[in-house]
PDB file of C-alpha atoms in Angstrom:
ATOM      1  CA  MET L   1       0.000   0.000   0.000  1.00 39.00           C
ATOM      2  CA  LYS L   2       1.462   3.371  -0.948  1.00 45.00           C
ATOM      3  CA  SER L   3       0.897   6.416   1.191  1.00 47.00           C
ATOM      4  CA  ASP L   4      -1.717   8.867  -0.039  1.00 48.00           C
ATOM      5  CA  ASP L   5       0.301  11.990  -0.828  1.00 57.00           C
ATOM      6  CA  ASN L   6      -2.934  13.962  -1.189  1.00 60.00           C
ATOM      7  CA  ASN L   7      -3.338  13.766   2.602  1.00 74.00           C
ATOM      8  CA  LEU L   8       0.270  14.742   3.358  1.00 88.00           C
ATOM      9  CA  LYS L   9       1.846  18.149   3.770  1.00 92.00           C
ATOM     10  CA  GLN L  10       3.948  18.972   0.745  1.00 95.00           C
ATOM     11  CA  TYR L  11       7.532  20.250   0.982  1.00 96.00           C
ATOM     12  CA  SER L  12      10.025  21.835  -1.380  1.00 97.00           C
ATOM     13  CA  GLU L  13      12.939  19.779  -2.687  1.00 95.00           C
ATOM     14  CA  GLU L  14      15.299  21.608  -0.330  1.00 96.00           C
ATOM     15  CA  GLU L  15      13.027  20.923   2.651  1.00 97.00           C
ATOM     16  CA  ILE L  16      12.789  17.250   1.738  1.00 97.00           C
ATOM     17  CA  ILE L  17      16.569  16.859   1.523  1.00 97.00           C
ATOM     18  CA  GLN L  18      16.918  18.595   4.883  1.00 98.00           C
ATOM     19  CA  LYS L  19      14.429  16.190   6.452  1.00 98.00           C
ATOM     20  CA  TYR L  20      16.418  13.231   5.102  1.00 98.00           C
ATOM     21  CA  MET L  21      19.597  14.745   6.526  1.00 98.00           C
ATOM     22  CA  ASP L  22      18.008  15.530   9.900  1.00 98.00           C
ATOM     23  CA  ALA L  23      16.547  12.021  10.144  1.00 98.00           C
ATOM     24  CA  GLY L  24      20.002  10.620   9.420  1.00 98.00           C
ATOM     25  CA  ASP L  25      21.561  12.779  12.127  1.00 98.00           C
ATOM     26  CA  ILE L  26      19.052  11.524  14.685  1.00 98.00           C
ATOM     27  CA  LEU L  27      19.640   7.960  13.590  1.00 98.00           C
ATOM     28  CA  SER L  28      23.424   8.200  13.918  1.00 98.00           C
ATOM     29  CA  LYS L  29      23.025   9.284  17.550  1.00 98.00           C
ATOM     30  CA  ALA L  30      20.480   6.563  18.303  1.00 98.00           C
ATOM     31  CA  ARG L  31      22.724   3.973  16.643  1.00 98.00           C
ATOM     32  CA  GLU L  32      25.609   4.928  18.922  1.00 97.00           C
ATOM     33  CA  GLU L  33      23.298   4.757  21.933  1.00 96.00           C
ATOM     34  CA  GLY L  34      22.264   1.231  20.973  1.00 98.00           C
ATOM     35  CA  LYS L  35      25.770   0.117  20.074  1.00 98.00           C
ATOM     36  CA  ASN L  36      27.126   1.224  23.441  1.00 97.00           C
ATOM     37  CA  ARG L  37      24.387  -0.669  25.279  1.00 98.00           C
ATOM     38  CA  VAL L  38      25.004  -4.031  23.613  1.00 98.00           C
ATOM     39  CA  LYS L  39      26.939  -5.925  26.282  1.00 98.00           C
ATOM     40  CA  LYS L  40      26.797  -9.427  27.684  1.00 98.00           C
ATOM     41  CA  GLY L  41      24.078  -9.691  30.292  1.00 98.00           C
ATOM     42  CA  GLU L  42      22.097  -6.690  29.033  1.00 98.00           C
ATOM     43  CA  LYS L  43      18.448  -7.245  28.127  1.00 98.00           C
ATOM     44  CA  LEU L  44      17.489  -7.029  24.460  1.00 98.00           C
ATOM     45  CA  LEU L  45      14.177  -5.371  25.323  1.00 98.00           C
ATOM     46  CA  GLU L  46      15.905  -2.591  27.235  1.00 98.00           C
ATOM     47  CA  VAL L  47      18.300  -1.898  24.348  1.00 98.00           C
ATOM     48  CA  ALA L  48      15.467  -1.772  21.803  1.00 98.00           C
ATOM     49  CA  GLY L  49      13.451   0.501  24.060  1.00 98.00           C
ATOM     50  CA  ALA L  50      16.426   2.811  24.641  1.00 97.00           C
ATOM     51  CA  VAL L  51      17.071   3.150  20.904  1.00 98.00           C
ATOM     52  CA  GLU L  52      13.443   3.919  20.119  1.00 98.00           C
ATOM     53  CA  GLN L  53      13.137   6.381  23.022  1.00 98.00           C
ATOM     54  CA  THR L  54      16.332   8.164  21.963  1.00 98.00           C
ATOM     55  CA  ILE L  55      14.845   8.636  18.486  1.00 98.00           C
ATOM     56  CA  ILE L  56      11.704  10.166  20.005  1.00 98.00           C
ATOM     57  CA  ASP L  57      13.639  12.331  22.479  1.00 98.00           C
ATOM     58  CA  LEU L  58      15.671  13.777  19.581  1.00 98.00           C
ATOM     59  CA  GLY L  59      12.516  14.765  17.715  1.00 98.00           C
ATOM     60  CA  GLY L  60      12.141  11.833  15.317  1.00 98.00           C
ATOM     61  CA  HIS L  61       9.905   8.799  15.020  1.00 98.00           C
ATOM     62  CA  PRO L  62      10.968   5.171  14.609  1.00 98.00           C
ATOM     63  CA  ALA L  63      10.505   4.259  10.934  1.00 98.00           C
ATOM     64  CA  PHE L  64      10.280   0.626  12.043  1.00 98.00           C
ATOM     65  CA  PRO L  65      10.949  -1.284  15.274  1.00 98.00           C
ATOM     66  CA  CYS L  66      14.563  -1.540  16.392  1.00 98.00           C
ATOM     67  CA  ASN L  67      15.719  -4.881  14.969  1.00 98.00           C
ATOM     68  CA  ILE L  68      18.042  -6.865  17.227  1.00 98.00           C
ATOM     69  CA  SER L  69      18.996  -9.957  15.271  1.00 98.00           C
ATOM     70  CA  ARG L  70      21.522 -12.388  16.730  1.00 98.00           C
ATOM     71  CA  ASN L  71      23.818 -15.021  15.269  1.00 98.00           C
ATOM     72  CA  ASP L  72      22.021 -16.815  12.389  1.00 98.00           C
ATOM     73  CA  GLU L  73      19.182 -14.285  12.477  1.00 98.00           C
ATOM     74  CA  ALA L  74      19.714 -11.784   9.664  1.00 98.00           C
ATOM     75  CA  ALA L  75      16.774  -9.419  10.138  1.00 98.00           C
ATOM     76  CA  HIS L  76      13.258  -8.787  11.453  1.00 98.00           C
ATOM     77  CA  ALA L  77      13.976  -9.894  15.026  1.00 98.00           C
ATOM     78  CA  THR L  78      12.743  -7.487  17.682  1.00 98.00           C
ATOM     79  CA  PRO L  79      11.971  -8.243  21.339  1.00 98.00           C
ATOM     80  CA  SER L  80       8.467  -9.077  22.485  1.00 96.00           C
ATOM     81  CA  ILE L  81       6.835  -7.078  25.256  1.00 94.00           C
ATOM     82  CA  ASP L  82       7.724  -9.720  27.874  1.00 94.00           C
ATOM     83  CA  ASP L  83      11.135 -10.682  26.429  1.00 96.00           C
ATOM     84  CA  ASP L  84      13.662 -11.252  29.236  1.00 97.00           C
ATOM     85  CA  SER L  85      16.509 -12.603  27.076  1.00 98.00           C
ATOM     86  CA  VAL L  86      19.994 -11.125  27.474  1.00 98.00           C
ATOM     87  CA  PHE L  87      23.034 -10.870  25.250  1.00 98.00           C
ATOM     88  CA  GLY L  88      25.591 -13.660  25.453  1.00 98.00           C
ATOM     89  CA  ASP L  89      28.357 -14.707  23.065  1.00 98.00           C
ATOM     90  CA  ASP L  90      26.355 -13.285  20.168  1.00 98.00           C
ATOM     91  CA  MET L  91      26.850 -11.719  16.773  1.00 98.00           C
ATOM     92  CA  VAL L  92      24.424  -8.816  17.222  1.00 98.00           C
ATOM     93  CA  LYS L  93      22.885  -6.780  14.394  1.00 98.00           C
ATOM     94  CA  LEU L  94      21.199  -3.495  15.295  1.00 98.00           C
ATOM     95  CA  ASP L  95      19.029  -2.235  12.431  1.00 98.00           C
ATOM     96  CA  MET L  96      17.028   0.917  12.975  1.00 98.00           C
ATOM     97  CA  GLY L  97      15.112   3.584  11.113  1.00 98.00           C
ATOM     98  CA  VAL L  98      14.072   7.178  11.755  1.00 98.00           C
ATOM     99  CA  HIS L  99      11.501   9.237   9.915  1.00 98.00           C
ATOM    100  CA  LEU L 100      10.584  12.897   9.904  1.00 98.00           C
ATOM    101  CA  ASP L 101       7.203  13.444   8.241  1.00 97.00           C
ATOM    102  CA  GLY L 102       7.747  10.119   6.458  1.00 98.00           C
ATOM    103  CA  TYR L 103      11.245  10.889   5.142  1.00 98.00           C
ATOM    104  CA  ILE L 104      13.383   7.968   6.252  1.00 98.00           C
ATOM    105  CA  ALA L 105      16.920   7.223   7.374  1.00 98.00           C
ATOM    106  CA  ASP L 106      17.903   3.547   7.659  1.00 98.00           C
ATOM    107  CA  SER L 107      21.142   2.208   9.132  1.00 98.00           C
ATOM    108  CA  ALA L 108      22.561  -0.904  10.772  1.00 98.00           C
ATOM    109  CA  VAL L 109      25.678  -1.927  12.657  1.00 98.00           C
ATOM    110  CA  THR L 110      27.008  -5.250  13.927  1.00 98.00           C
ATOM    111  CA  VAL L 111      28.335  -5.581  17.472  1.00 98.00           C
ATOM    112  CA  ASP L 112      30.395  -8.744  17.835  1.00 98.00           C
ATOM    113  CA  LEU L 113      30.303 -10.467  21.240  1.00 98.00           C
ATOM    114  CA  SER L 114      31.208 -13.825  19.681  1.00 97.00           C
ATOM    115  CA  GLY L 115      34.848 -13.387  18.668  1.00 96.00           C
ATOM    116  CA  ASN L 116      34.269 -13.356  14.895  1.00 96.00           C
ATOM    117  CA  ASN L 117      35.605  -9.932  14.000  1.00 95.00           C
ATOM    118  CA  ASP L 118      36.413 -10.804  10.365  1.00 97.00           C
ATOM    119  CA  LEU L 119      32.725 -11.360   9.744  1.00 98.00           C
ATOM    120  CA  VAL L 120      32.010  -7.830  10.958  1.00 98.00           C
ATOM    121  CA  LYS L 121      34.829  -6.411   8.838  1.00 98.00           C
ATOM    122  CA  ALA L 122      33.494  -8.186   5.739  1.00 98.00           C
ATOM    123  CA  SER L 123      30.112  -6.436   5.785  1.00 98.00           C
ATOM    124  CA  GLU L 124      31.678  -3.093   6.774  1.00 98.00           C
ATOM    125  CA  ASP L 125      34.242  -3.266   3.965  1.00 98.00           C
ATOM    126  CA  ALA L 126      31.510  -4.250   1.524  1.00 98.00           C
ATOM    127  CA  LEU L 127      29.468  -1.212   2.561  1.00 98.00           C
ATOM    128  CA  ASN L 128      32.431   1.126   2.174  1.00 98.00           C
ATOM    129  CA  SER L 129      33.344  -0.384  -1.205  1.00 98.00           C
ATOM    130  CA  ALA L 130      29.787   0.118  -2.418  1.00 98.00           C
ATOM    131  CA  ILE L 131      29.711   3.729  -1.246  1.00 98.00           C
ATOM    132  CA  ASP L 132      32.981   4.377  -3.097  1.00 98.00           C
ATOM    133  CA  VAL L 133      31.425   3.483  -6.475  1.00 98.00           C
ATOM    134  CA  ILE L 134      28.035   5.159  -6.039  1.00 98.00           C
ATOM    135  CA  LYS L 135      27.365   8.168  -8.231  1.00 98.00           C
ATOM    136  CA  SER L 136      24.854   9.266 -10.824  1.00 98.00           C
ATOM    137  CA  GLY L 137      24.994   6.842 -13.765  1.00 98.00           C
ATOM    138  CA  VAL L 138      26.337   3.837 -11.875  1.00 98.00           C
ATOM    139  CA  ASN L 139      24.496   0.562 -12.401  1.00 98.00           C
ATOM    140  CA  THR L 140      23.291  -1.351  -9.349  1.00 98.00           C
ATOM    141  CA  ALA L 141      24.903  -4.459 -10.879  1.00 98.00           C
ATOM    142  CA  GLU L 142      28.278  -2.791 -10.300  1.00 98.00           C
ATOM    143  CA  ILE L 143      27.378  -2.123  -6.670  1.00 98.00           C
ATOM    144  CA  GLY L 144      26.473  -5.787  -6.235  1.00 98.00           C
ATOM    145  CA  ARG L 145      29.771  -6.834  -7.765  1.00 98.00           C
ATOM    146  CA  VAL L 146      31.926  -4.792  -5.408  1.00 98.00           C
ATOM    147  CA  ILE L 147      29.892  -5.949  -2.405  1.00 98.00           C
ATOM    148  CA  GLU L 148      30.346  -9.598  -3.355  1.00 98.00           C
ATOM    149  CA  ASP L 149      34.053  -9.125  -4.088  1.00 98.00           C
ATOM    150  CA  ALA L 150      34.650  -7.501  -0.697  1.00 98.00           C
ATOM    151  CA  ILE L 151      32.853 -10.253   1.229  1.00 98.00           C
ATOM    152  CA  THR L 152      34.314 -13.198  -0.679  1.00 98.00           C
ATOM    153  CA  GLY L 153      37.749 -11.639  -0.129  1.00 98.00           C
ATOM    154  CA  TYR L 154      37.341 -12.698   3.500  1.00 98.00           C
ATOM    155  CA  GLY L 155      36.455 -16.257   2.520  1.00 98.00           C
ATOM    156  CA  LEU L 156      32.800 -15.563   3.350  1.00 98.00           C
ATOM    157  CA  LYS L 157      29.563 -15.293   1.379  1.00 98.00           C
ATOM    158  CA  PRO L 158      27.093 -12.461   0.820  1.00 98.00           C
ATOM    159  CA  VAL L 159      23.489 -13.212   1.701  1.00 98.00           C
ATOM    160  CA  VAL L 160      22.199 -13.263  -1.851  1.00 97.00           C
ATOM    161  CA  ASN L 161      18.458 -13.052  -1.188  1.00 97.00           C
ATOM    162  CA  LEU L 162      18.665  -9.896   0.890  1.00 98.00           C
ATOM    163  CA  THR L 163      19.203  -6.557  -0.814  1.00 98.00           C
ATOM    164  CA  GLY L 164      19.584  -2.874  -0.233  1.00 98.00           C
ATOM    165  CA  HIS L 165      16.688  -0.717  -1.363  1.00 98.00           C
ATOM    166  CA  GLY L 166      15.304   2.643  -2.222  1.00 98.00           C
ATOM    167  CA  LEU L 167      13.494   4.876   0.266  1.00 98.00           C
ATOM    168  CA  GLU L 168      10.338   6.876  -0.396  1.00 97.00           C
ATOM    169  CA  ARG L 169       8.043   8.891   1.823  1.00 98.00           C
ATOM    170  CA  TYR L 170       6.511   6.488   4.361  1.00 97.00           C
ATOM    171  CA  ILE L 171       7.879   3.528   2.375  1.00 97.00           C
ATOM    172  CA  ALA L 172      10.898   1.897   4.009  1.00 96.00           C
ATOM    173  CA  HIS L 173      11.567  -0.565   1.163  1.00 96.00           C
ATOM    174  CA  ALA L 174      11.079   0.917  -2.295  1.00 97.00           C
ATOM    175  CA  SER L 175      12.721   0.342  -5.663  1.00 96.00           C
ATOM    176  CA  PRO L 176      15.406  -0.027  -6.761  1.00 97.00           C
ATOM    177  CA  SER L 177      16.782  -3.168  -5.137  1.00 97.00           C
ATOM    178  CA  ILE L 178      20.531  -2.983  -4.507  1.00 98.00           C
ATOM    179  CA  PRO L 179      21.947  -6.512  -4.891  1.00 98.00           C
ATOM    180  CA  ASN L 180      24.546  -7.916  -2.533  1.00 98.00           C
ATOM    181  CA  ARG L 181      26.052 -10.052  -5.301  1.00 97.00           C
ATOM    182  CA  HIS L 182      26.995  -9.711  -8.945  1.00 94.00           C
ATOM    183  CA  VAL L 183      23.972  -9.728 -11.266  1.00 95.00           C
ATOM    184  CA  ASP L 184      23.826  -9.540 -15.046  1.00 94.00           C
ATOM    185  CA  GLN L 185      21.393  -6.642 -15.193  1.00 94.00           C
ATOM    186  CA  GLY L 186      20.729  -3.799 -12.804  1.00 96.00           C
ATOM    187  CA  ILE L 187      19.253  -0.313 -12.710  1.00 97.00           C
ATOM    188  CA  VAL L 188      21.101   2.929 -13.368  1.00 98.00           C
ATOM    189  CA  LEU L 189      21.059   5.318 -10.399  1.00 98.00           C
ATOM    190  CA  ASN L 190      20.309   8.996 -10.888  1.00 98.00           C
ATOM    191  CA  GLU L 191      21.253  12.119  -8.993  1.00 97.00           C
ATOM    192  CA  GLY L 192      18.853  12.620  -6.104  1.00 97.00           C
ATOM    193  CA  ASP L 193      18.013   8.942  -5.593  1.00 98.00           C
ATOM    194  CA  ILE L 194      17.742   7.985  -1.909  1.00 98.00           C
ATOM    195  CA  ILE L 195      18.979   4.452  -1.259  1.00 98.00           C
ATOM    196  CA  ALA L 196      20.001   2.223   1.622  1.00 98.00           C
ATOM    197  CA  ILE L 197      23.102   0.095   0.994  1.00 98.00           C
ATOM    198  CA  GLU L 198      22.829  -3.033   3.136  1.00 98.00           C
ATOM    199  CA  PRO L 199      25.439  -5.802   2.779  1.00 98.00           C
ATOM    200  CA  PHE L 200      25.056  -9.008   4.793  1.00 98.00           C
ATOM    201  CA  ALA L 201      27.988 -11.420   5.161  1.00 98.00           C
ATOM    202  CA  THR L 202      27.838 -14.992   6.448  1.00 98.00           C
ATOM    203  CA  ASP L 203      29.934 -18.079   7.060  1.00 98.00           C
ATOM    204  CA  GLY L 204      26.907 -20.174   6.118  1.00 98.00           C
ATOM    205  CA  ALA L 205      25.211 -20.968   2.799  1.00 98.00           C
ATOM    206  CA  GLY L 206      24.561 -17.349   1.833  1.00 98.00           C
ATOM    207  CA  LYS L 207      20.763 -17.556   1.872  1.00 98.00           C
ATOM    208  CA  ILE L 208      18.033 -16.820   4.389  1.00 98.00           C
ATOM    209  CA  GLY L 209      14.574 -18.237   4.976  1.00 98.00           C
ATOM    210  CA  ASN L 210      11.618 -17.388   7.198  1.00 98.00           C
ATOM    211  CA  GLY L 211      11.882 -18.320  10.851  1.00 96.00           C
ATOM    212  CA  PRO L 212       8.969 -19.542  12.971  1.00 94.00           C
ATOM    213  CA  TRP L 213       7.910 -16.292  14.646  1.00 95.00           C
ATOM    214  CA  ALA L 214       7.127 -12.647  13.949  1.00 97.00           C
ATOM    215  CA  GLU L 215       6.931  -9.564  16.147  1.00 97.00           C
ATOM    216  CA  ILE L 216       6.773  -6.993  13.334  1.00 98.00           C
ATOM    217  CA  TYR L 217       3.792  -6.107  11.113  1.00 98.00           C
ATOM    218  CA  SER L 218       2.719  -3.417   8.671  1.00 98.00           C
ATOM    219  CA  LEU L 219      -0.571  -2.155   7.286  1.00 97.00           C
ATOM    220  CA  ILE L 220      -1.375  -3.163   3.714  1.00 96.00           C
ATOM    221  CA  ALA L 221      -4.898  -1.779   3.314  1.00 96.00           C
ATOM    222  CA  LYS L 222      -7.868  -0.800   5.407  1.00 93.00           C
ATOM    223  CA  LYS L 223     -10.324  -3.685   5.520  1.00 93.00           C
ATOM    224  CA  SER L 224     -13.740  -4.303   7.009  1.00 90.00           C
ATOM    225  CA  VAL L 225     -13.573  -6.910   9.789  1.00 92.00           C
ATOM    226  CA  ARG L 226     -16.284  -8.261  12.084  1.00 91.00           C
ATOM    227  CA  LEU L 227     -14.395  -8.930  15.303  1.00 91.00           C
ATOM    228  CA  PRO L 228     -14.601  -5.838  17.570  1.00 91.00           C
ATOM    229  CA  ALA L 229     -11.040  -6.369  18.820  1.00 91.00           C
ATOM    230  CA  ALA L 230      -9.803  -6.491  15.230  1.00 93.00           C
ATOM    231  CA  ARG L 231     -11.705  -3.301  14.319  1.00 93.00           C
ATOM    232  CA  LYS L 232     -10.175  -1.556  17.332  1.00 92.00           C
ATOM    233  CA  LEU L 233      -6.717  -2.782  16.374  1.00 95.00           C
ATOM    234  CA  MET L 234      -7.218  -1.602  12.779  1.00 94.00           C
ATOM    235  CA  LYS L 235      -7.796   1.954  14.028  1.00 94.00           C
ATOM    236  CA  GLU L 236      -4.692   1.728  16.201  1.00 94.00           C
ATOM    237  CA  VAL L 237      -2.312   0.577  13.447  1.00 95.00           C
ATOM    238  CA  GLU L 238      -3.547   3.133  10.890  1.00 95.00           C
ATOM    239  CA  LYS L 239      -1.334   5.769  12.541  1.00 95.00           C
ATOM    240  CA  TYR L 240       1.775   3.922  11.315  1.00 97.00           C
ATOM    241  CA  ARG L 241       0.614   4.337   7.700  1.00 96.00           C
ATOM    242  CA  THR L 242       2.784   2.048   5.527  1.00 95.00           C
ATOM    243  CA  LEU L 243       5.634   1.765   8.044  1.00 98.00           C
ATOM    244  CA  PRO L 244       6.275  -1.409  10.072  1.00 98.00           C
ATOM    245  CA  PHE L 245       5.303  -1.515  13.738  1.00 98.00           C
ATOM    246  CA  ALA L 246       6.105  -3.833  16.644  1.00 98.00           C
ATOM    247  CA  LYS L 247       3.575  -5.989  18.367  1.00 97.00           C
ATOM    248  CA  ARG L 248       4.932  -4.642  21.669  1.00 96.00           C
ATOM    249  CA  TRP L 249       3.956  -1.093  20.609  1.00 97.00           C
ATOM    250  CA  LEU L 250       0.263  -1.945  20.518  1.00 96.00           C
ATOM    251  CA  GLN L 251      -2.105  -0.929  23.305  1.00 87.00           C
ATOM    252  CA  SER L 252      -4.743  -3.603  22.646  1.00 73.00           C
ATOM    253  CA  SER L 253      -5.350  -6.224  25.292  1.00 68.00           C
ATOM    254  CA  THR L 254      -2.741  -8.981  25.203  1.00 68.00           C
ATOM    255  CA  LYS L 255      -5.515 -11.539  25.670  1.00 75.00           C
ATOM    256  CA  SER L 256      -7.144 -10.650  22.352  1.00 86.00           C
ATOM    257  CA  LEU L 257      -4.146  -9.188  20.516  1.00 93.00           C
ATOM    258  CA  ASP L 258      -2.835 -12.362  18.904  1.00 92.00           C
ATOM    259  CA  PHE L 259      -6.269 -13.316  17.631  1.00 93.00           C
ATOM    260  CA  ALA L 260      -6.974  -9.777  16.384  1.00 94.00           C
ATOM    261  CA  LEU L 261      -3.646  -9.700  14.527  1.00 96.00           C
ATOM    262  CA  LEU L 262      -4.459 -13.058  12.956  1.00 94.00           C
ATOM    263  CA  GLN L 263      -7.880 -11.814  11.809  1.00 95.00           C
ATOM    264  CA  LEU L 264      -6.364  -8.700  10.225  1.00 96.00           C
ATOM    265  CA  GLU L 265      -3.705 -10.781   8.515  1.00 96.00           C
ATOM    266  CA  LYS L 266      -6.302 -13.217   7.153  1.00 96.00           C
ATOM    267  CA  ALA L 267      -8.349 -10.272   5.860  1.00 96.00           C
ATOM    268  CA  GLY L 268      -5.327  -8.933   3.974  1.00 97.00           C
ATOM    269  CA  ALA L 269      -5.189  -5.784   6.101  1.00 97.00           C
ATOM    270  CA  ILE L 270      -1.734  -6.352   7.542  1.00 98.00           C
ATOM    271  CA  ARG L 271       1.311  -8.481   6.812  1.00 98.00           C
ATOM    272  CA  SER L 272       3.779 -10.035   9.227  1.00 98.00           C
ATOM    273  CA  TYR L 273       7.568 -10.022   8.943  1.00 98.00           C
ATOM    274  CA  PRO L 274       8.906 -13.359  10.190  1.00 98.00           C
ATOM    275  CA  VAL L 275      12.431 -13.319  11.539  1.00 98.00           C
ATOM    276  CA  LEU L 276      14.874 -14.140   8.728  1.00 98.00           C
ATOM    277  CA  LYS L 277      17.410 -16.861   9.486  1.00 98.00           C
ATOM    278  CA  GLU L 278      20.454 -18.184   7.615  1.00 98.00           C
ATOM    279  CA  ILE L 279      19.449 -21.568   6.174  1.00 98.00           C
ATOM    280  CA  GLU L 280      22.568 -23.378   7.428  1.00 98.00           C
ATOM    281  CA  GLU L 281      22.536 -21.536  10.761  1.00 98.00           C
ATOM    282  CA  GLY L 282      25.636 -19.583   9.779  1.00 98.00           C
ATOM    283  CA  LEU L 283      26.543 -16.412  11.611  1.00 98.00           C
ATOM    284  CA  VAL L 284      25.442 -13.237   9.822  1.00 98.00           C
ATOM    285  CA  SER L 285      26.834  -9.692  10.002  1.00 98.00           C
ATOM    286  CA  GLN L 286      25.271  -6.542   8.574  1.00 98.00           C
ATOM    287  CA  ALA L 287      26.303  -2.966   7.828  1.00 98.00           C
ATOM    288  CA  GLU L 288      24.060  -0.273   6.382  1.00 98.00           C
ATOM    289  CA  HIS L 289      23.939   3.419   5.531  1.00 98.00           C
ATOM    290  CA  THR L 290      21.424   5.628   3.757  1.00 98.00           C
ATOM    291  CA  VAL L 291      22.872   7.774   0.978  1.00 98.00           C
ATOM    292  CA  ILE L 292      21.713  10.455  -1.433  1.00 98.00           C
ATOM    293  CA  VAL L 293      23.157   9.922  -4.913  1.00 98.00           C
ATOM    294  CA  THR L 294      25.005  12.964  -6.278  1.00 98.00           C
ATOM    295  CA  GLU L 295      26.544  13.722  -9.657  1.00 97.00           C
ATOM    296  CA  ASN L 296      30.018  12.543  -8.676  1.00 97.00           C
ATOM    297  CA  GLY L 297      29.404  10.412  -5.603  1.00 98.00           C
ATOM    298  CA  CYS L 298      26.946  10.286  -2.749  1.00 98.00           C
ATOM    299  CA  GLU L 299      26.173  11.948   0.579  1.00 98.00           C
ATOM    300  CA  ILE L 300      25.779   9.648   3.575  1.00 98.00           C
ATOM    301  CA  THR L 301      22.839  10.822   5.693  1.00 98.00           C
ATOM    302  CA  THR L 302      23.453   8.334   8.533  1.00 98.00           C
ATOM    303  CA  LYS L 303      27.217   8.710   8.991  1.00 95.00           C
TER     304      LYS L 303
END
């Protein structure tokens, strides 16, 4: 579902760029807050809450729930409302987003508590290599090639079925896709494009699949539903527009929440985002920045 721009305040091009830059500045501070909190024995729920509260305190809004994915989890893991798990010897990915009036910054960092620093370096080097080649006129196939070359240079594999992506107002994953491997055909980037570069490296098979649980959802379309609890929940989630939200953010009664979510999903009103796991249970690292493509390079909004 795309946001209805007719119901949104309109901004000049300069104002829009400034909102992207301001969202990125907020995100960089929240990312450091989260990174500094990831320590053995610390609760995942407290870290996620601290990141999201920092975003709000700095004047932004979470563009999606703070993802805290560990070890073979690549993405879409966020704590539940009663999660009491703590960090151990984990490969920890923090993926977070900020929006200002729907204009999004998206960034991720890996904090290694497992003693596999080369895996972290592989995704970071891949991100930096990709940023080095980005400019107006570059083909996304070239970006995928340099990402794959950087990761395989460490004797590791890129996660081939995860990609970077474009960003649009209230849409966290838009076209174009930015491959994390060499592809035969891509899309030419143009000056002014807003994209998130998002390499994932693994010592596993290089592919992910859906895990058995989900804590993140997003609205697809407003639907008519019979169950009163589902109708109430529909009104609550409309405020997130097209952006993902966490189950733990919802105010609805926990007794009826799971059933109401299921009814909305069956009606095609919302979709769930199952945690994504490496298919051979390999460790996964991630690095991500949002950039604005310029004539001769790019500007990193989330640096």
